[in-house]
GROMACS .gro file of C-alpha atoms in nm:
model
  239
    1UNK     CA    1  -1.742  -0.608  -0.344
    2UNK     CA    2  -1.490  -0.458  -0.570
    3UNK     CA    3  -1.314  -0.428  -0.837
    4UNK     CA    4  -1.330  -0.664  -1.186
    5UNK     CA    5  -1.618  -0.897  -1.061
    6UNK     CA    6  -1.821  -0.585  -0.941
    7UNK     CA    7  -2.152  -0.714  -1.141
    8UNK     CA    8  -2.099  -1.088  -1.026
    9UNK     CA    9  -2.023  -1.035  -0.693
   10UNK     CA   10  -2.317  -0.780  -0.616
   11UNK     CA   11  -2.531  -1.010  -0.772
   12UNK     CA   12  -2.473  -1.281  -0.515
   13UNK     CA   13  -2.421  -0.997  -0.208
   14UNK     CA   14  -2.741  -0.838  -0.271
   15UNK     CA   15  -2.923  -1.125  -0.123
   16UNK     CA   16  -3.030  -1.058   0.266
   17UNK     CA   17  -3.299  -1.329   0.384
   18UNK     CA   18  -3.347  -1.676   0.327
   19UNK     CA   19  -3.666  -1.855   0.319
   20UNK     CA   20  -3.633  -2.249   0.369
   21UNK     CA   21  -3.655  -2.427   0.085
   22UNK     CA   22  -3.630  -2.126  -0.123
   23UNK     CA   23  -3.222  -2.052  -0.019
   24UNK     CA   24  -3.187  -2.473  -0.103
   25UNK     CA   25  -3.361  -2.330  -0.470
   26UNK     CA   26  -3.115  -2.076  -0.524
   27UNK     CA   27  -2.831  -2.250  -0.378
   28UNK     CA   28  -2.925  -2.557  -0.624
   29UNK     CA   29  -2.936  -2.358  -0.969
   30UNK     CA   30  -2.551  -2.215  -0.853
   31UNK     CA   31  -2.438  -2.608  -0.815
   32UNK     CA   32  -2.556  -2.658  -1.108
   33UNK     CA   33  -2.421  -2.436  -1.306
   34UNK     CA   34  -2.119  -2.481  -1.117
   35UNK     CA   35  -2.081  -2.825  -1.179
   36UNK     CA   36  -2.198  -2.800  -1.587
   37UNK     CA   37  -1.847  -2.549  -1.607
   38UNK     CA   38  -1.614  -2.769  -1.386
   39UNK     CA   39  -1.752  -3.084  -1.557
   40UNK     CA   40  -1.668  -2.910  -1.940
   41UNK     CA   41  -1.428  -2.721  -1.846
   42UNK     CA   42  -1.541  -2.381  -1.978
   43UNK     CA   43  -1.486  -2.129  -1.714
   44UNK     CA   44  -1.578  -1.874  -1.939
   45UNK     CA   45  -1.651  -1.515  -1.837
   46UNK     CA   46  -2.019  -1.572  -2.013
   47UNK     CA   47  -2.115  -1.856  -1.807
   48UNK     CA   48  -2.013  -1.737  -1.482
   49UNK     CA   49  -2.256  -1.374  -1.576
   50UNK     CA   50  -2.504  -1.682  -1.673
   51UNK     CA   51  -2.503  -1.824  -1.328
   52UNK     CA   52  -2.513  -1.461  -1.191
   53UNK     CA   53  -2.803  -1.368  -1.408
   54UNK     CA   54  -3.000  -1.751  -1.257
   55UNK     CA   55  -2.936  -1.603  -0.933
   56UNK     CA   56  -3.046  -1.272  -0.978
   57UNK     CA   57  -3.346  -1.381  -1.111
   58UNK     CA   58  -3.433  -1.580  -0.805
   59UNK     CA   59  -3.331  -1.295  -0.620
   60UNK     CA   60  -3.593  -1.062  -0.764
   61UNK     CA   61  -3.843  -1.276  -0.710
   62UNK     CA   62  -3.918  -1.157  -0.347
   63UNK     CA   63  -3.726  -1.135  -0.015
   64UNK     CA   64  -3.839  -1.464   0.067
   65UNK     CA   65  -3.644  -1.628  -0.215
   66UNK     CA   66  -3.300  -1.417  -0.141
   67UNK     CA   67  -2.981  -1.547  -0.018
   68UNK     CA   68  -2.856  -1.550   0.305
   69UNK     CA   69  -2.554  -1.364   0.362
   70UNK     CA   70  -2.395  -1.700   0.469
   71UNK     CA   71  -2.518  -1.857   0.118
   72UNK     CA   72  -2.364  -1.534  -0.008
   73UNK     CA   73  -2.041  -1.606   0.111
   74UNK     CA   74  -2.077  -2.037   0.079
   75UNK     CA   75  -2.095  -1.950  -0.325
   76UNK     CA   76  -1.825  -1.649  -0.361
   77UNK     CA   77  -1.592  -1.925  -0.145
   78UNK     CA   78  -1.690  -2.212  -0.399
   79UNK     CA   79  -1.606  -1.932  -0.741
   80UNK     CA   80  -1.264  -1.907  -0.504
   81UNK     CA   81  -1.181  -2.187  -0.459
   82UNK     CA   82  -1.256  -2.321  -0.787
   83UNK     CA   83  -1.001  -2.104  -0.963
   84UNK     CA   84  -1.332  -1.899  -1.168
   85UNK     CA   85  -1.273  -1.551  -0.954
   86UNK     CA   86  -0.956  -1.473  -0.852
   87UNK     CA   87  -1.030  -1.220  -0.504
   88UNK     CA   88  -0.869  -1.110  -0.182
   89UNK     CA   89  -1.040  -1.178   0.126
   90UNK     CA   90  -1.067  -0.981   0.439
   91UNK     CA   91  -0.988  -1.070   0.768
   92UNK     CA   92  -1.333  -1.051   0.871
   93UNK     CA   93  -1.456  -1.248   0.572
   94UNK     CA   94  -1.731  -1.016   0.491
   95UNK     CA   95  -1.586  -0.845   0.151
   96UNK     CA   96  -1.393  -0.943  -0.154
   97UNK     CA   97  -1.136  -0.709  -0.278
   98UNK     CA   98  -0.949  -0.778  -0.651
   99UNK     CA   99  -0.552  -0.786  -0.680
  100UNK     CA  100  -0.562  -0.434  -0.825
  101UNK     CA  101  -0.782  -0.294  -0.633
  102UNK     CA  102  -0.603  -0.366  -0.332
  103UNK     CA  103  -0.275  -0.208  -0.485
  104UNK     CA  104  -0.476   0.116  -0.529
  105UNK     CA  105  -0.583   0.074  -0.151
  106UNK     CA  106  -0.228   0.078  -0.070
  107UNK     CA  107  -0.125   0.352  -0.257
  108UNK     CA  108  -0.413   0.586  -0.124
  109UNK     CA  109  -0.281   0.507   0.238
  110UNK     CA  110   0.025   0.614   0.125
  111UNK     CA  111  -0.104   0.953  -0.009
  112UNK     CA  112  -0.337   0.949   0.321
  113UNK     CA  113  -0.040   0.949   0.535
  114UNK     CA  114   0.175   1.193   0.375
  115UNK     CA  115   0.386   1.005   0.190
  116UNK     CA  116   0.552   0.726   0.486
  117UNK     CA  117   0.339   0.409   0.650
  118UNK     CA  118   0.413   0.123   0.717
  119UNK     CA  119   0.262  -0.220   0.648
  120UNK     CA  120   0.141  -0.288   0.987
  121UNK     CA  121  -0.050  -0.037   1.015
  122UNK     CA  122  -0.225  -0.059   0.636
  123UNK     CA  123  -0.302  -0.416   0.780
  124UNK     CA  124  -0.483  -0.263   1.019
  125UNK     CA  125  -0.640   0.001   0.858
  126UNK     CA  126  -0.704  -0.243   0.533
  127UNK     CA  127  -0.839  -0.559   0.769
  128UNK     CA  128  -0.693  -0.760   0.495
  129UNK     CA  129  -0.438  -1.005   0.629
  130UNK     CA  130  -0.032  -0.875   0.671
  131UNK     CA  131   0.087  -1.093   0.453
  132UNK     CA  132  -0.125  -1.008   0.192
  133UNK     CA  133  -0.064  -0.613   0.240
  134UNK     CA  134   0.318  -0.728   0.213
  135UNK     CA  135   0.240  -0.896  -0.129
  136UNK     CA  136   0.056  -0.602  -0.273
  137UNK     CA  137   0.315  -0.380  -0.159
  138UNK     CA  138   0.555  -0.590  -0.372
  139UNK     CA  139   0.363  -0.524  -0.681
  140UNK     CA  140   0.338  -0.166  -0.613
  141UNK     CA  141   0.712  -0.094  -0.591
  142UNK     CA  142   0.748  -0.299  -0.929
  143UNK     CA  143   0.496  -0.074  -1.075
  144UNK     CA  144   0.577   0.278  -0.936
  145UNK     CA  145   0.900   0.401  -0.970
  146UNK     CA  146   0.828   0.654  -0.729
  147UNK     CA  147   0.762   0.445  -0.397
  148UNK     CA  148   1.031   0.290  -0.209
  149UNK     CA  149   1.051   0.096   0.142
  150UNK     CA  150   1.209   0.093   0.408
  151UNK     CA  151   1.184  -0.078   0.787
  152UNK     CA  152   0.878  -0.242   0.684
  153UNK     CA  153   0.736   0.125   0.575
  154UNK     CA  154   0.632   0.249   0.205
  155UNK     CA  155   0.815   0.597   0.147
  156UNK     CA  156   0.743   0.836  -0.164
  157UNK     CA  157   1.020   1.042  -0.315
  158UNK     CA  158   0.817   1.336  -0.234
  159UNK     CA  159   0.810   1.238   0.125
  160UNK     CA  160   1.184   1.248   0.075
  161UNK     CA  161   1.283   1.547  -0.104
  162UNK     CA  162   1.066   1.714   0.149
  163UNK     CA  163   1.275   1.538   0.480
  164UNK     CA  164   1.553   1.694   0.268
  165UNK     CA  165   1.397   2.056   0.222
  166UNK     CA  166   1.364   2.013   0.624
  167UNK     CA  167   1.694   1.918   0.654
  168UNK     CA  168   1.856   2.216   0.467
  169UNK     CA  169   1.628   2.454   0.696
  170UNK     CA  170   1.809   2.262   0.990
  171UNK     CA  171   2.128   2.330   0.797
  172UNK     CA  172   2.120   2.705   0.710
  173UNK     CA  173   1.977   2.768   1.121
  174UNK     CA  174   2.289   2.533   1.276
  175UNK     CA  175   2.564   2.536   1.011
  176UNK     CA  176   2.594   2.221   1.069
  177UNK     CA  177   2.445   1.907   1.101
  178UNK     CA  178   2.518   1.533   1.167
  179UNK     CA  179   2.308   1.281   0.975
  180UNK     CA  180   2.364   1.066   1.273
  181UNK     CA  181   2.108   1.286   1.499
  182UNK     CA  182   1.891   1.308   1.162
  183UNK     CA  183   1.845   0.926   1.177
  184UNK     CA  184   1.699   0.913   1.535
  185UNK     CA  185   1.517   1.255   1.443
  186UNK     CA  186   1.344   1.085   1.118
  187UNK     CA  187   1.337   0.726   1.263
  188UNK     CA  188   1.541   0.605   0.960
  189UNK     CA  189   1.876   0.435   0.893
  190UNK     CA  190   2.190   0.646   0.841
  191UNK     CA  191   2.302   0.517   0.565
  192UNK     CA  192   1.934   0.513   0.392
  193UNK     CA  193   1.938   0.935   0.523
  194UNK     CA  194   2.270   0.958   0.375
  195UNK     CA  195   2.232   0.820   0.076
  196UNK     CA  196   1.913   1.045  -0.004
  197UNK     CA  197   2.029   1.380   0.106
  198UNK     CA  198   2.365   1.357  -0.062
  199UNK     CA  199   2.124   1.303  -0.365
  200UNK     CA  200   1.998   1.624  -0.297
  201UNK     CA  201   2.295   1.788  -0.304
  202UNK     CA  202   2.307   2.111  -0.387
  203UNK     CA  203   1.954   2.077  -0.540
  204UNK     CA  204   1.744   2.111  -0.249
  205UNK     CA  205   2.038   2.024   0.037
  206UNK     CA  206   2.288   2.303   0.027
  207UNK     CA  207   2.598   2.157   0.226
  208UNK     CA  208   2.950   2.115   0.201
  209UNK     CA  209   2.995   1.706   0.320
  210UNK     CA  210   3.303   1.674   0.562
  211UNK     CA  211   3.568   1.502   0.377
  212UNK     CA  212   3.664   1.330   0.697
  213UNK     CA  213   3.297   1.219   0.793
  214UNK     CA  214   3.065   1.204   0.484
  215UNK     CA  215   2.754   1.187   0.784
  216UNK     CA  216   2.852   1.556   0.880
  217UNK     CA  217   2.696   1.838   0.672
  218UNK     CA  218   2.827   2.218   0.673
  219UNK     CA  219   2.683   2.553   0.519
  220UNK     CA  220   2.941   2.725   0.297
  221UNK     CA  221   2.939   2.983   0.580
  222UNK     CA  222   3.022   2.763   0.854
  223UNK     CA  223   3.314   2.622   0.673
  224UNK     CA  224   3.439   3.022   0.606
  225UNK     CA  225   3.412   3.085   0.946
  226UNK     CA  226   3.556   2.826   1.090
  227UNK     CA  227   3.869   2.933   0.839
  228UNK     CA  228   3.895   3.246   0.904
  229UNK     CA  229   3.908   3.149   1.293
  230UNK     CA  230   4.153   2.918   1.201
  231UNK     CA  231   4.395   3.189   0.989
  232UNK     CA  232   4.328   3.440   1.303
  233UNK     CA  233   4.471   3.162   1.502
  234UNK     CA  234   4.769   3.073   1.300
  235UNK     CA  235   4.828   3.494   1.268
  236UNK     CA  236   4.863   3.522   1.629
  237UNK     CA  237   5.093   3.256   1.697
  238UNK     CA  238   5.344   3.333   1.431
  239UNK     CA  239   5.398   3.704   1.505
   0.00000   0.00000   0.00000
């Protein structure tokens, strides 16, 4: 249990056993209370920490009076589905993860895989379901300037500017390179690589783009080279 409902939620969760009539006890104070805020309609943040406080009173009264887990998870489904907790739900079913929490999850995947992953596989690492990850993900690029996608995969501009410092190695070893060959290097689109190194250039990326073919990159030397070749050339011919 995470997040903004930390103290409800662990209230209910705590419980382990359940002894007969006693779980039918504890399960009858939450109807109750339940139904007393449907009924009125004051779904007030007091009276839900009042029907946690009932339950954890039960609750300390002995293991034989705890909740089962499934009780546990009967009541957190009823707060659900009743609109009074607002949660996330794993694929397994066994925890209850808020909105923002979830973001942050995201994010620390990010940072856990070096700046690039992809959705699938924080649904898998997450258990929560893809379509949820996908919604999450959402928020997160409206909230962080410095995350993008792409392919179904969450990117950081650090991620990038470091492809780029990569790329300029490559660069200054060839003297030249074609961001053709870069795309099925990085596993990215051409135009997507394009875009971002030209943004680096001559920042981090420091290339002369072919006027001909804005996908080819040159060094400065390369392109002096190749001149004087070309003058040597011409020289030879005209004498």
């Amino acid at each position: 249990m995470r997040g903004k409902y930390e103290p409800i939620l662990n209230s209910l969760i705590h419980a382990k056993k359940v002894g007969g009539q006693n779980g039918t006890q504890v399960f009858n104070i939450f109807t109750a209370r339940y139904n007393l805020i449907k009924e009125n309609f004051m779904a007030t943040w007091e009276e839900i920490k009042t029907l946690a406080a009932d339950l954890r009173r039960v609750q300390l009264g002995g293991n034989e009076k705890r909740l089962s887990k499934r009780n546990c998870i009967e009541l957190i489904s009823k707060l659900i589905e009743s609109g009074l907790i607002d949660l996330v739900t794993t694929s397994d079913g066994k925890e209850y993860i808020t909105h923002d929490y979830l973001v942050t999850l995201i994010k620390n995947e990010i940072i856990a895989n070096g700046g690039r992953v992809s959705l699938s596989d924080i649904h898998l690492a997450l258990g929560v379901q893809y379509q949820q990850i996908e919604d999450h993900a959402d928020l997160l690029l409206k909230s962080d300037d410095d995350i993008t996608i792409c392919l179904g995969q969450l990117i950081t501009k650090e991620y990038l500017k470091n492809l780029c410092r990569e790329v300029d190695s490559l660069l200054q070893n060839e003297g030249r390179v074609s961001i053709s060959n870069l795309s099925k290097r990085y596993e990215l689109p051409v135009d997507f690589l394009k875009n971002e190194i030209h943004q680096q250039i001559p920042l981090i990326v420091h290339a002369i783009i072919d006027p001909a073919d804005p996908c080819v990159l040159y060094t400065e030397s390369f392109v002096n080279t190749q001149a004087a070749i070309i003058r040597g050339a011409l020289c030879g011919i005209t004498r």
